[in-house]
Each structure stands twice: as C-alpha cells, then as structure tokens.
Amino acid sequence: MPHEPLPQPPDELDAEAVRTWSSLAVAALGRAREDIDAINVYPVADADTGTNLYLTAESADRALAEALGTAPADVSETTGPGPDAGARTPSLSQAVRAYAHGALIGARGNSGTILAQLLRGVADVLGDEPGDRGPGRLLAQALTRAAEEAYRAVAHPVEGTMLTVAAAAARAGEAAGAAAGTAADVARAAYDAARAALADTPGQLAELGRAGVVDAGGCGLVAVLGALWQALSGQEPAAEAVRGRAVPVPQPPQPCDAEEQGGPAYEVIYLLEAAEPAVAELRERLDGLGDSLVVVGGDGLWNVHVHVDDPGAAVEAGVVAGRPYRIRITHFGDERRRARGERVQRAVVAVVPGEGLAGLCGEAGATTVLARPGEVPDAAALVDAIRRAHAREVVLLPGGADQRAAAAAAAERARADGVRVAVIPTRSAVQGLAALAVHDPDGSFDEDVVAMTAAAGATRYAELAVAERQSFTSAGICQAGDVLGLIDGDVAVIGTGLTETAEAVLERMLGSGGELVTLVLGPEVPDALAERLEAYVQHGHLAVDTVTYRGGRYSAPLLIGVE
C-alpha cells in the first residue's frame, strides 16, 4: 500500500520521538498480536509470542510515560504527546533508559525477554553523549549494539529467529548510517532488511519450514522496527508487514505440550537482583537444567527466562545468585491442570464501572473487576480474575472498547493455562448486563457465547456525563457543566440538565424500537429521576418495560440500555 505521510512527523532523535515510537509499537503489536500468536511454533508452540511481545511493549510504554510525566500512550495516537503532555522534558538518554527498563521489568516469555535486551542495547548507545555522531549514525550504532546484546543474552542462539531479523536490521542500518543517512533513513533501511530477513526464516529453521510460517518473534520485531521508522518519518509501514505473514499459512499450528516436542515441561521467569559475576555462574547452572535460556539486563537487575523440567531448581539457582522476585512458573502440559476436577465448568468475568454493578453482577454469579473512572484494568488484573473464577470455561465481558486489548491479551494467557475463554465485545456495562441475563451455564459453551453475544449486540447503549471543559463534539460545541448524552459512544445530545437530556436520549433511542429499557443510576442521582424516566417511557411507549439499578460508587451519572 502507498506510504501516506502523517502530520508533523518528528524531525530529530529525541525523547518525543522515543515516546512516539513506543506508542506506535504498542499499537502495531496490538493489531498483529493474534496473527503472531497463530504462527508461534518455536521454541514451543504455545501460541503466546504475540501476546508476550504486546505485554512487554505495554510495560515499556508505562515506564516511559512515567518518565515523561504523562499518561501511558493512547495507541490510537500516531504523532506523539500533545501540548498538554506534561511539564517535564526529559532528555533522550532519560527516555530511552526508562523505555528499556520498563521492558526489562515487564518482559514476558522468550520473545519479550529478547525484545527487552534489544531495547537495552539501543539505550546503551542513545543514552551516551553523541559526540560528533549525527542522529543517523547514532541510531545505526544503537541497532548494532542491540543485536549484539541480544545474541549475547541467549545461551544458544539459533538462526531463523528474531535474532536473525535483528542482525539483518543492524547491518542495513549501519550501511545507511555510513552513507550519511538521516535517522529516518537508517530506520527505513533496518525495517526493509528486517522484512526481507523475516521472509527467509522458514528456510533457516526446520520447525518453521515444516509449519509453513515465518518466525513469530521476528514478526513482532518487524512491527517494532516499522513503528520506529513511522515515528521518525511520519510514513506508515505496509500493513501486510505489520500483520506479519510473509509465506502462506494454510493452517495455523495448534498449541501443544512441550513434552510432546521433547522439550522441558515448565517455563520459569523471574526478576533477579544480583551482581554480574553471580549472574555468570547462574547462566552456567541454568544452562545445565534446561533450554531456551535468556538472561537480560545489567546494573544489578536482570530478567531470567528458562525452560526446565525442575522449576524449583531454577528458582533455587536464582536464590543462590541473588534475590529473585516476580517469579512466574508456567506448565506447558496438562499437568498444570491437575486441579481441574475441582473447577466449575463455566464462569463469567465482567469488568464493571461501579460498586453497585459489581454487586449486581456478583449476585448473578459473575467474577467482577472494578473499573474506576479514568482507569482501564490491565491484562494482569483480568488474568487474576479469570483464575479467581476457577472454571474450565470463561466468558469475558470487557465492558468497553478501551478494554478490548487487555481482555484479548488476558484471554490468551488464560488459554495457555488451559482455560477455554471467549471474549464478548461489549462496549458498555448495560451490554454486559444484557449478556449476563441470557447466560446459561448448563448449556454448551458455543451456544452460550452466541446467545450472550447476540444479546449484547442487540442492546443499544447510552451514557450521560458532565462536560469538564468547553470542547467540540459531534453534536456541536459544549460548555463546562453541560450534560452530554452519548449514544453508542458518540455525543448525540447536549443539555443543561440531567432529566431533560436523558429524556432526549431516550426519545432518540426508542425511535428505532425497543422492548426493554435499563437504567443504571450513579451514586448522586436521586430515585426521583428514575421514576420520571420510567413514566416518560410508559407515556410514549406502552409496550416497553423499564428496569432500574443502582450503579454505586464510581458509576457514571446515568447509563441507559435499550433492547
């Protein structure tokens, strides 16, 4: 597809360019995550490489946002933080080091750990004084250092993996830098070379060739390098490169037990505080215990990843070397499901914006995650809720479009734990209530998911909120204090009072029909409003029933659903 310029691209290698790169990388990996998971066959076909890369990039982005004094990136942004991004203006060195540190502490899986080391290599160069090196030359050297550090971090490097892709990108970047190219020129050369190297991986690694797929980790790295080029040039990479398949994939490989592949049964990951000499001894000890050993980091903090049959021994080795924490042990096979006989067959996990709604959904049997105003529960919180549900099958109701990416990532992690998960794309709590109302725990999983999805999709939703400042909306200009009526996510009505605005919203929604109106009242809204709205519905729409709930603390002033 043609490369269309974006408005006001960054023109130099600075902290804002790093921020833009981070935002675009999270967005690119979010879009490609499912495709990358589907082609994950090496080193273990556990269908989580895309998810691990995405979660690693998210962690890096949060750390960078904290360093810049801003909120984490909105992945829909493509031009970096706006004028209200924060008062602090960190240097390039501070930004890249924060970015790399965030990746290190949040690295997931083999691929995420290697990505963290690649970013550390970039930070080692960009974090130094540039001297007489221009941005292009500086970036080229950073990519070279990144590839070198990644190879050193892996105990037994294998060609045809993301290491190969990183090396090809570094060589092309060095050539562009030596030719006095700009930083954008270097990034473009690295990106193009990475795409070409990715296409060659099936011929380098037998597992990939047999499955007819490119390397999953390399695919993710191409997305990250494409984001780097876009951040520096303002030009959008080819969509097919971000999506990730360079060879036909007639049938995506299915996750399988590592023991069936002849590999160790457990993945062990932990952060480790230790001195470098102790880490050298740790590498040797872990190398004798298993495979897929990757140890990344430095300056006293390390991220350790290894596949072993004896996870206790792997953790004990970390204790000998220093202080391990955030220990994660995952069993690749069915043994990790030994408690399955004690689980319920099916459960619902719902993200809800209010304590009253949480209680209501809890009474209906759902495990809930409370979303406070301005907060979006992350994948870790959703995974924890899925585990608390303790079920073989889980229906996940994310509750809003801004929670979809975290819900999808959590579902993939839960599937790796042996839980069957379906995410219903609810965009509002009232859609979740509609889905929960038709939930049938005794029916088949597929039929239950279809029925809940249909109920959610048949529910139009609205929310009333108070404008905090003057702004342009799809319904015109609003002033601070105006009541906004949002229908299906867009501002449709601007009013001065809650009651008249709610009535105007209801009239618009019921104009296309409906059988049931659901009202969810916020904590400060009087019962009299519900009574007036019920009377309003009955007066104009005799066949329509109305039900009212209290949203409780953290709920919006008013939520409306029409089925």
Coordinates of C-alpha atoms in Angstrom, one line a residue:
M1 CA 0.0 0.0 0.0
P2 CA 1.3 3.6 -0.5
H3 CA 3.1 5.3 2.3
E4 CA 1.0 8.2 3.3
P5 CA 2.6 11.0 5.3
L6 CA 1.3 11.7 8.8
P7 CA 1.0 15.3 10.0
Q8 CA 4.0 16.9 11.7
P9 CA 6.4 13.9 12.0
P10 CA 9.3 14.3 14.4
D11 CA 12.4 15.7 12.7
E12 CA 15.1 14.5 15.2
L13 CA 16.0 11.7 17.5
D14 CA 14.8 13.0 20.9
A15 CA 12.6 12.0 23.8
E16 CA 9.4 12.8 22.0
A17 CA 10.5 10.6 19.1
V18 CA 11.0 7.7 21.6
R19 CA 7.6 8.4 23.0
T20 CA 6.0 8.3 19.6
W21 CA 7.9 5.1 18.8
S22 CA 6.6 3.5 22.0
S23 CA 3.0 4.4 21.3
L24 CA 3.2 3.2 17.7
A25 CA 4.9 -0.1 18.8
V26 CA 2.1 -0.9 21.3
A27 CA -0.5 -0.2 18.6
A28 CA 1.3 -2.3 16.0
L29 CA 1.8 -5.2 18.3
G30 CA -1.8 -4.9 19.5
R31 CA -3.0 -5.2 15.9
A32 CA -0.6 -8.1 15.0
R33 CA -0.9 -10.0 18.3
E34 CA -3.4 -12.6 17.2
D35 CA -1.6 -13.2 13.9
I36 CA 1.7 -13.6 15.7
D37 CA 0.2 -15.9 18.3
A38 CA -1.2 -18.1 15.5
I39 CA 2.2 -18.7 13.8
N40 CA 4.1 -19.3 17.1
V41 CA 5.9 -22.7 16.7
Y42 CA 9.4 -22.1 18.0
P43 CA 10.8 -22.8 20.6
V44 CA 7.5 -24.0 21.9
A45 CA 4.1 -23.9 20.1
D46 CA 2.3 -22.3 23.0
A47 CA 0.6 -19.6 20.9
D48 CA 1.6 -16.6 23.1
T49 CA 4.5 -14.9 21.3
G50 CA 2.3 -12.0 20.1
T51 CA 0.7 -11.6 23.5
N52 CA 4.1 -11.7 25.3
L53 CA 5.6 -9.0 22.9
Y54 CA 2.5 -6.9 23.4
L55 CA 2.6 -7.1 27.2
T56 CA 6.3 -6.3 27.2
A57 CA 5.8 -3.3 25.0
E58 CA 2.9 -2.1 27.3
S59 CA 5.2 -2.3 30.3
A60 CA 7.9 -0.3 28.5
D61 CA 5.3 2.2 27.5
R62 CA 4.1 2.7 31.0
A63 CA 7.6 3.2 32.3
L64 CA 8.3 5.8 29.6
A65 CA 5.1 7.6 30.3
E66 CA 6.1 7.9 34.0
A67 CA 9.5 9.3 33.0
L68 CA 7.9 11.9 30.7
G69 CA 5.3 12.7 33.4
T70 CA 2.4 11.7 31.1
A71 CA -0.4 9.1 31.0
P72 CA 0.5 5.9 29.1
A73 CA 0.2 6.2 25.4
D74 CA -3.2 6.1 23.6
V75 CA -2.4 3.5 21.0
S76 CA -4.6 5.4 18.5
E77 CA -2.1 8.3 18.6
T78 CA 0.4 8.4 15.8
T79 CA 2.1 11.8 16.3
G80 CA 3.2 11.7 19.9
P81 CA 2.1 13.6 23.0
G82 CA 0.2 16.8 22.6
P83 CA 0.7 20.2 24.1
D84 CA -0.7 19.0 27.5
A85 CA 1.6 16.0 27.7
G86 CA 3.3 17.2 30.9
A87 CA 5.7 19.8 32.2
R88 CA 8.8 17.7 32.3
T89 CA 11.0 17.4 29.2
P90 CA 13.4 14.5 29.8
S91 CA 16.5 14.1 27.7
L92 CA 16.8 11.4 25.0
S93 CA 19.1 9.5 27.4
Q94 CA 16.4 9.5 30.2
A95 CA 13.7 8.5 27.8
V96 CA 15.4 5.5 26.2
R97 CA 16.7 4.2 29.6
A98 CA 13.2 4.4 31.1
Y99 CA 11.8 2.7 28.0
A100 CA 14.4 -0.2 28.2
H101 CA 13.9 -0.5 32.0
G102 CA 10.1 -0.8 31.6
A103 CA 10.6 -3.6 29.0
L104 CA 13.1 -5.4 31.3
I105 CA 10.8 -5.5 34.4
G106 CA 7.7 -6.4 32.3
A107 CA 9.3 -8.9 29.8
R108 CA 7.1 -11.9 29.1
G109 CA 8.2 -15.1 27.5
N110 CA 11.2 -15.9 25.3
S111 CA 10.4 -13.2 22.7
G112 CA 9.6 -10.5 25.2
T113 CA 12.8 -11.1 27.1
I114 CA 14.8 -10.8 23.9
L115 CA 12.9 -7.6 22.9
A116 CA 13.8 -6.1 26.3
Q117 CA 17.5 -6.8 25.7
L118 CA 17.3 -5.3 22.2
L119 CA 15.9 -2.1 23.7
R120 CA 18.6 -2.1 26.4
G121 CA 21.2 -2.2 23.6
V122 CA 19.5 0.7 21.9
A123 CA 19.5 2.6 25.2
D124 CA 23.2 1.9 25.9
V125 CA 24.1 3.8 22.7
L126 CA 21.4 6.5 22.6
G127 CA 21.9 7.1 26.4
D128 CA 25.5 8.2 25.8
E129 CA 26.7 11.6 24.7
P130 CA 26.5 11.6 20.9
G131 CA 29.8 13.4 20.4
D132 CA 30.2 14.2 16.7
R133 CA 27.9 11.5 15.6
G134 CA 24.8 12.6 13.8
P135 CA 21.3 11.1 14.5
G136 CA 21.6 8.6 11.7
R137 CA 24.9 7.3 12.7
L138 CA 23.9 7.2 16.3
L139 CA 20.8 5.2 15.5
A140 CA 22.8 2.8 13.3
Q141 CA 25.2 2.1 16.1
A142 CA 22.3 1.6 18.6
L143 CA 20.7 -1.0 16.3
T144 CA 24.1 -2.8 16.0
R145 CA 24.6 -2.8 19.8
A146 CA 21.0 -4.1 20.3
A147 CA 21.6 -7.1 18.0
E148 CA 24.9 -7.9 19.7
E149 CA 23.5 -7.7 23.2
A150 CA 20.5 -9.9 22.2
Y151 CA 22.8 -12.6 20.8
R152 CA 24.9 -12.5 24.0
A153 CA 21.8 -12.8 26.2
V154 CA 20.7 -16.1 24.6
A155 CA 22.6 -19.1 25.8
H156 CA 22.4 -20.9 22.4
P157 CA 21.5 -18.5 19.6
V158 CA 19.5 -20.1 16.7
E159 CA 19.3 -18.6 13.2
G160 CA 15.9 -18.2 11.7
T161 CA 14.6 -16.4 14.8
M162 CA 14.2 -12.8 15.8
L163 CA 17.9 -12.7 16.5
T164 CA 18.5 -13.2 12.7
V165 CA 16.0 -10.5 11.9
A166 CA 17.7 -8.1 14.4
A167 CA 21.1 -8.8 12.9
A168 CA 19.9 -8.1 9.4
A169 CA 18.3 -4.8 10.5
A170 CA 21.5 -3.8 12.2
R171 CA 23.6 -4.4 9.1
A172 CA 21.3 -2.4 6.9
G173 CA 21.2 0.4 9.4
E174 CA 25.0 0.5 9.6
A175 CA 25.2 0.8 5.8
A176 CA 22.7 3.6 5.7
G177 CA 24.4 5.4 8.6
A178 CA 27.8 5.1 6.9
A179 CA 26.3 6.7 3.8
A180 CA 25.4 9.8 6.0
G181 CA 21.7 8.9 6.1
T182 CA 19.3 10.6 8.5
A183 CA 17.8 8.7 11.4
A184 CA 14.7 8.1 9.3
D185 CA 16.8 6.7 6.5
V186 CA 18.5 4.3 8.9
A187 CA 15.2 3.2 10.4
R188 CA 13.8 2.6 6.9
A189 CA 16.8 0.6 5.9
A190 CA 16.6 -1.5 9.1
Y191 CA 12.9 -2.1 8.6
D192 CA 13.2 -3.2 5.0
A193 CA 16.0 -5.5 5.8
A194 CA 14.1 -7.0 8.7
R195 CA 11.1 -7.7 6.5
A196 CA 13.4 -9.5 4.0
A197 CA 15.1 -11.5 6.7
L198 CA 11.7 -12.4 8.2
A199 CA 10.6 -13.8 4.8
D200 CA 13.8 -16.0 4.8
T201 CA 13.3 -17.6 8.2
P202 CA 11.3 -20.6 7.1
G203 CA 14.3 -21.7 5.1
Q204 CA 16.6 -21.3 8.1
L205 CA 14.7 -23.1 10.8
A206 CA 13.2 -26.6 10.2
E207 CA 10.3 -26.1 12.5
L208 CA 9.2 -23.0 10.6
G209 CA 9.6 -24.7 7.3
R210 CA 7.5 -27.7 8.2
A211 CA 4.7 -25.4 9.5
G212 CA 4.9 -23.0 6.6
V213 CA 5.3 -19.9 8.8
V214 CA 7.7 -17.1 9.4
D215 CA 9.3 -16.7 12.9
A216 CA 6.8 -15.3 15.3
G217 CA 9.3 -13.3 17.3
G218 CA 10.8 -11.9 14.2
C219 CA 7.4 -10.9 13.0
G220 CA 6.9 -8.9 16.2
L221 CA 10.3 -7.3 15.8
V222 CA 9.4 -6.2 12.3
A223 CA 6.3 -4.5 13.8
V224 CA 8.5 -2.7 16.3
L225 CA 11.0 -1.5 13.7
G226 CA 8.1 -0.4 11.4
A227 CA 6.9 1.7 14.4
L228 CA 10.4 3.2 14.7
W229 CA 10.5 4.2 11.1
Q230 CA 7.0 5.7 11.3
A231 CA 7.9 7.7 14.4
L232 CA 10.9 9.2 12.6
S233 CA 9.4 9.7 9.2
G234 CA 5.7 10.1 9.7
Q235 CA 5.1 7.5 7.0
E236 CA 3.0 4.4 7.7
P237 CA 4.6 1.0 7.2
A238 CA 3.0 -1.5 4.8
A239 CA 0.0 -3.1 6.6
E240 CA 1.0 -6.6 5.5
A241 CA 4.4 -6.3 7.2
V242 CA 2.8 -5.4 10.5
R243 CA 0.2 -8.1 10.2
G244 CA 3.1 -10.5 9.8
R245 CA 2.8 -13.4 7.4
A246 CA 5.4 -13.5 4.6
V247 CA 4.6 -17.0 3.5
P248 CA 1.3 -18.8 3.0
V249 CA -0.1 -20.3 6.2
P250 CA -2.7 -22.9 5.2
Q251 CA -3.4 -23.9 8.8
P252 CA -2.0 -22.1 11.8
P253 CA -0.2 -24.5 14.2
Q254 CA -2.0 -25.5 17.3
P255 CA -0.6 -25.1 20.8
C256 CA 0.9 -28.3 22.0
D257 CA 2.5 -29.8 25.0
A258 CA 6.2 -29.1 25.2
E259 CA 6.8 -32.6 26.4
E260 CA 5.3 -33.9 23.1
Q261 CA 8.0 -31.9 21.3
G262 CA 10.7 -33.4 23.5
G263 CA 11.3 -30.2 25.4
P264 CA 11.1 -29.3 29.1
A265 CA 7.7 -29.0 30.7
Y266 CA 8.0 -25.7 32.5
E267 CA 8.7 -22.1 31.7
V268 CA 10.3 -20.2 34.6
I269 CA 10.7 -16.4 34.6
Y270 CA 11.8 -14.1 37.3
L271 CA 13.4 -10.7 38.0
L272 CA 16.7 -11.0 39.8
E273 CA 18.8 -8.6 41.8
A274 CA 22.3 -9.8 41.6
A275 CA 25.9 -8.8 40.8
E276 CA 27.3 -9.6 37.4
P277 CA 29.7 -12.3 38.5
A278 CA 26.9 -14.2 40.2
V279 CA 24.8 -14.0 37.1
A280 CA 27.6 -15.5 35.0
E281 CA 27.5 -18.5 37.4
L282 CA 23.7 -18.6 37.2
R283 CA 23.8 -18.8 33.4
E284 CA 26.0 -21.8 33.6
R285 CA 23.9 -23.5 36.2
L286 CA 20.6 -22.9 34.4
D287 CA 22.1 -24.0 31.0
G288 CA 22.6 -27.4 32.6
L289 CA 19.0 -27.5 33.8
G290 CA 17.1 -26.8 30.6
D291 CA 17.0 -24.8 27.4
S292 CA 15.7 -21.5 25.9
L293 CA 17.8 -19.7 28.4
V294 CA 17.8 -16.0 28.1
V295 CA 19.2 -13.7 30.8
V296 CA 18.9 -9.9 30.1
G297 CA 19.6 -6.8 32.0
G298 CA 22.5 -5.3 33.9
D299 CA 23.5 -2.8 36.6
G300 CA 22.3 -5.2 39.3
L301 CA 18.8 -6.0 37.8
W302 CA 18.2 -9.0 35.5
N303 CA 15.3 -10.8 33.8
V304 CA 15.8 -14.5 33.8
H305 CA 13.9 -16.9 31.4
V306 CA 14.4 -20.6 31.0
H307 CA 12.5 -23.8 30.1
V308 CA 13.1 -26.6 32.6
D309 CA 11.7 -29.8 34.0
D310 CA 12.6 -28.8 37.5
P311 CA 11.3 -25.3 38.2
G312 CA 12.3 -25.5 41.8
A313 CA 15.9 -26.0 40.9
A314 CA 15.7 -23.0 38.5
V315 CA 14.3 -20.7 41.3
E316 CA 16.9 -22.1 43.8
A317 CA 19.6 -21.2 41.4
G318 CA 18.3 -17.6 41.4
V319 CA 18.3 -17.6 45.2
V320 CA 22.0 -18.6 45.2
A321 CA 22.8 -15.8 42.8
G322 CA 20.8 -13.0 44.5
R323 CA 17.2 -12.1 45.2
P324 CA 14.6 -13.4 42.7
Y325 CA 11.1 -12.0 42.7
R326 CA 8.1 -11.7 40.5
I327 CA 8.5 -15.4 39.9
R328 CA 6.2 -16.9 37.2
I329 CA 6.1 -20.7 36.6
T330 CA 4.0 -22.0 33.7
H331 CA 3.5 -25.6 32.9
F332 CA 3.3 -26.3 29.1
G333 CA 1.3 -29.5 29.5
D334 CA -1.9 -30.9 31.0
E335 CA -0.3 -31.5 34.4
R336 CA -0.7 -27.8 35.2
R337 CA -4.5 -28.5 35.2
R338 CA -4.3 -31.1 38.0
A339 CA -6.9 -29.1 40.0
R340 CA -9.3 -29.1 37.1
G341 CA -11.6 -31.6 38.6
E342 CA -12.4 -29.1 41.4
R343 CA -13.3 -26.3 38.9
V344 CA -16.7 -25.3 37.9
Q345 CA -17.5 -25.9 34.3
R346 CA -18.2 -22.3 33.3
A347 CA -17.9 -18.8 34.7
V348 CA -18.4 -15.2 33.6
V349 CA -15.8 -12.5 34.3
A350 CA -17.1 -8.9 33.9
V351 CA -15.4 -5.5 34.0
V352 CA -17.9 -3.1 35.7
P353 CA -17.7 0.7 36.2
G354 CA -19.3 0.9 39.7
E355 CA -19.5 -0.9 43.0
G356 CA -23.3 -1.4 42.7
L357 CA -22.9 -3.0 39.3
A358 CA -20.2 -5.2 40.7
G359 CA -22.5 -6.4 43.4
L360 CA -25.3 -6.9 40.9
C361 CA -23.1 -9.0 38.6
G362 CA -21.7 -10.9 41.5
E363 CA -25.2 -11.9 42.7
A364 CA -25.7 -13.2 39.1
G365 CA -22.7 -15.4 39.6
A366 CA -20.0 -13.3 37.8
T367 CA -16.5 -12.7 38.9
T368 CA -16.0 -8.9 38.7
V369 CA -13.2 -6.4 38.0
L370 CA -14.0 -2.9 39.2
A371 CA -13.0 -0.2 36.7
R372 CA -12.7 3.2 38.4
P373 CA -13.0 6.5 36.5
G374 CA -10.0 7.1 34.3
E375 CA -8.6 3.6 34.9
V376 CA -8.5 0.7 32.4
P377 CA -7.9 -2.7 34.1
D378 CA -4.8 -4.2 32.6
A379 CA -4.3 -7.8 31.3
A380 CA -2.8 -8.9 34.6
A381 CA -5.9 -7.8 36.6
L382 CA -8.1 -9.7 34.1
V383 CA -6.0 -12.8 34.2
D384 CA -6.2 -12.7 38.0
A385 CA -10.0 -12.5 37.8
I386 CA -10.1 -15.4 35.4
R387 CA -8.0 -17.5 37.8
R388 CA -10.2 -16.5 40.7
A389 CA -13.3 -17.7 38.7
H390 CA -11.6 -21.2 38.8
A391 CA -13.5 -22.5 35.8
R392 CA -12.7 -24.7 32.8
E393 CA -14.6 -22.2 30.6
V394 CA -14.8 -18.5 31.0
V395 CA -16.9 -15.8 29.2
L396 CA -15.1 -12.5 29.5
L397 CA -17.2 -9.2 29.3
P398 CA -14.6 -6.3 28.9
G399 CA -17.3 -3.6 29.3
G400 CA -15.7 -1.0 27.0
A401 CA -13.8 -0.6 23.7
D402 CA -10.8 0.7 25.6
Q403 CA -10.6 -2.6 27.5
R404 CA -10.6 -4.9 24.5
A405 CA -6.8 -5.1 24.0
A406 CA -6.3 -6.0 27.7
A407 CA -9.2 -8.5 27.5
A408 CA -7.7 -10.2 24.4
A409 CA -4.3 -10.4 26.0
A410 CA -5.7 -11.9 29.2
A411 CA -7.7 -14.4 27.3
E412 CA -4.6 -15.7 25.5
R413 CA -2.7 -16.0 28.8
A414 CA -5.7 -17.9 30.3
R415 CA -5.8 -20.2 27.3
A416 CA -2.2 -21.0 27.9
D417 CA -3.2 -22.1 31.4
G418 CA -5.7 -24.5 29.9
V419 CA -8.9 -22.4 30.3
R420 CA -11.3 -22.0 27.4
V421 CA -12.0 -18.3 27.1
A422 CA -14.4 -16.3 24.8
V423 CA -14.3 -12.5 24.8
I424 CA -17.7 -10.9 24.1
P425 CA -17.1 -7.4 22.6
T426 CA -19.2 -5.5 25.0
R427 CA -18.8 -1.7 24.8
S428 CA -20.9 -0.7 27.8
A429 CA -21.9 -2.2 31.2
V430 CA -25.5 -2.3 30.0
Q431 CA -24.5 -4.6 27.2
G432 CA -22.8 -6.8 29.8
L433 CA -26.0 -6.9 31.9
A434 CA -27.9 -8.0 28.8
A435 CA -25.4 -10.7 28.1
L436 CA -25.4 -11.9 31.7
A437 CA -29.2 -12.1 31.7
V438 CA -29.2 -14.8 29.0
H439 CA -26.2 -16.7 30.3
D440 CA -26.8 -20.4 30.5
P441 CA -24.1 -22.2 32.5
D442 CA -25.6 -25.6 31.8
G443 CA -25.8 -25.2 28.0
S444 CA -23.0 -25.8 25.5
F445 CA -20.2 -23.3 25.6
D446 CA -20.6 -22.3 22.0
E447 CA -24.3 -21.8 22.2
D448 CA -24.0 -19.8 25.4
V449 CA -21.4 -17.5 23.8
V450 CA -23.5 -17.0 20.7
A451 CA -26.6 -16.1 22.8
M452 CA -24.7 -13.7 25.1
T453 CA -23.0 -12.1 22.1
A454 CA -26.4 -11.6 20.4
A455 CA -28.0 -10.1 23.5
A456 CA -25.1 -7.7 23.9
G457 CA -25.1 -6.7 20.2
A458 CA -28.9 -6.1 20.3
T459 CA -28.5 -3.6 23.1
R460 CA -28.0 0.0 22.2
Y461 CA -26.2 1.9 25.0
A462 CA -26.0 5.5 26.2
E463 CA -24.3 7.4 28.9
L464 CA -24.9 10.8 30.5
A465 CA -21.8 12.7 31.6
V466 CA -21.0 16.2 32.7
A467 CA -18.6 18.2 30.4
E468 CA -15.5 19.3 32.3
R469 CA -14.4 22.0 29.8
Q470 CA -15.5 23.6 26.5
S471 CA -14.9 21.3 23.6
F472 CA -16.1 20.4 20.1
T473 CA -18.4 17.3 19.9
S474 CA -20.3 15.5 17.2
A475 CA -23.4 17.4 18.4
G476 CA -21.8 20.8 18.5
I477 CA -19.8 22.9 21.0
C478 CA -20.4 22.1 24.7
Q479 CA -19.5 24.3 27.7
A480 CA -18.2 23.2 31.0
G481 CA -21.0 22.0 33.1
D482 CA -23.2 20.9 30.2
V483 CA -24.8 17.5 30.3
L484 CA -23.7 15.3 27.4
G485 CA -25.8 12.4 26.1
L486 CA -23.6 9.9 24.4
I487 CA -25.4 7.2 22.3
D488 CA -23.3 4.3 21.1
G489 CA -20.2 6.2 22.1
D490 CA -20.9 9.5 20.3
V491 CA -22.2 12.7 21.7
A492 CA -25.8 13.0 20.4
V493 CA -27.4 15.5 22.8
I494 CA -26.1 18.5 24.7
G495 CA -28.3 19.7 27.5
T496 CA -28.3 21.8 30.7
G497 CA -30.0 19.3 33.0
L498 CA -29.8 15.6 33.6
T499 CA -33.5 14.9 33.3
E500 CA -34.3 16.7 30.0
T501 CA -31.1 15.3 28.5
A502 CA -32.0 11.8 29.5
E503 CA -35.4 12.2 28.0
A504 CA -34.0 13.4 24.7
V505 CA -31.6 10.5 24.6
L506 CA -34.4 8.0 25.3
E507 CA -36.6 9.5 22.6
R508 CA -33.8 9.1 20.1
M509 CA -33.0 5.5 21.1
L510 CA -36.6 4.4 21.3
G511 CA -37.4 5.9 17.9
S512 CA -36.0 2.8 16.3
G513 CA -37.9 0.5 18.6
G514 CA -37.2 -1.4 21.8
E515 CA -38.7 -3.8 24.3
L516 CA -36.8 -3.1 27.5
V517 CA -35.1 0.0 28.9
T518 CA -32.3 -0.5 31.5
L519 CA -31.4 2.5 33.7
V520 CA -28.3 2.5 35.9
L521 CA -28.2 5.4 38.3
G522 CA -25.0 7.0 39.5
P523 CA -24.3 7.5 43.3
E524 CA -25.5 11.1 43.4
V525 CA -28.6 10.7 41.2
P526 CA -32.0 10.7 43.1
D527 CA -34.5 8.0 42.7
A528 CA -37.0 10.6 41.5
L529 CA -35.1 10.7 38.2
A530 CA -35.7 7.0 37.6
E531 CA -39.4 7.5 38.4
R532 CA -39.7 10.3 36.0
L533 CA -37.9 8.5 33.2
E534 CA -40.0 5.3 33.8
A535 CA -43.1 7.5 33.5
Y536 CA -41.7 9.1 30.3
V537 CA -41.1 5.7 28.7
Q538 CA -44.6 4.4 29.7
H539 CA -46.3 7.5 28.4
G540 CA -44.7 7.3 24.9
H541 CA -44.0 3.6 24.5
L542 CA -46.6 1.5 26.3
A543 CA -45.1 -1.9 25.3
V544 CA -41.7 -1.1 26.6
D545 CA -40.7 -2.2 30.1
T546 CA -38.2 -0.4 32.3
V547 CA -35.8 -1.8 35.0
T548 CA -33.6 0.3 37.2
Y549 CA -30.4 -0.5 39.1
R550 CA -28.0 1.5 41.3
G551 CA -24.5 1.7 39.8
G552 CA -23.0 2.7 43.1
R553 CA -19.7 4.5 43.7
Y554 CA -17.5 5.0 40.6
S555 CA -20.5 4.7 38.3
A556 CA -21.4 7.3 35.6
P557 CA -24.3 9.6 36.4
L558 CA -26.6 7.6 34.2
L559 CA -26.3 4.6 31.9
I560 CA -29.1 3.6 29.6
G561 CA -29.6 0.4 27.7
V562 CA -32.3 -0.3 25.1
E563 CA -33.0 -3.9 24.0

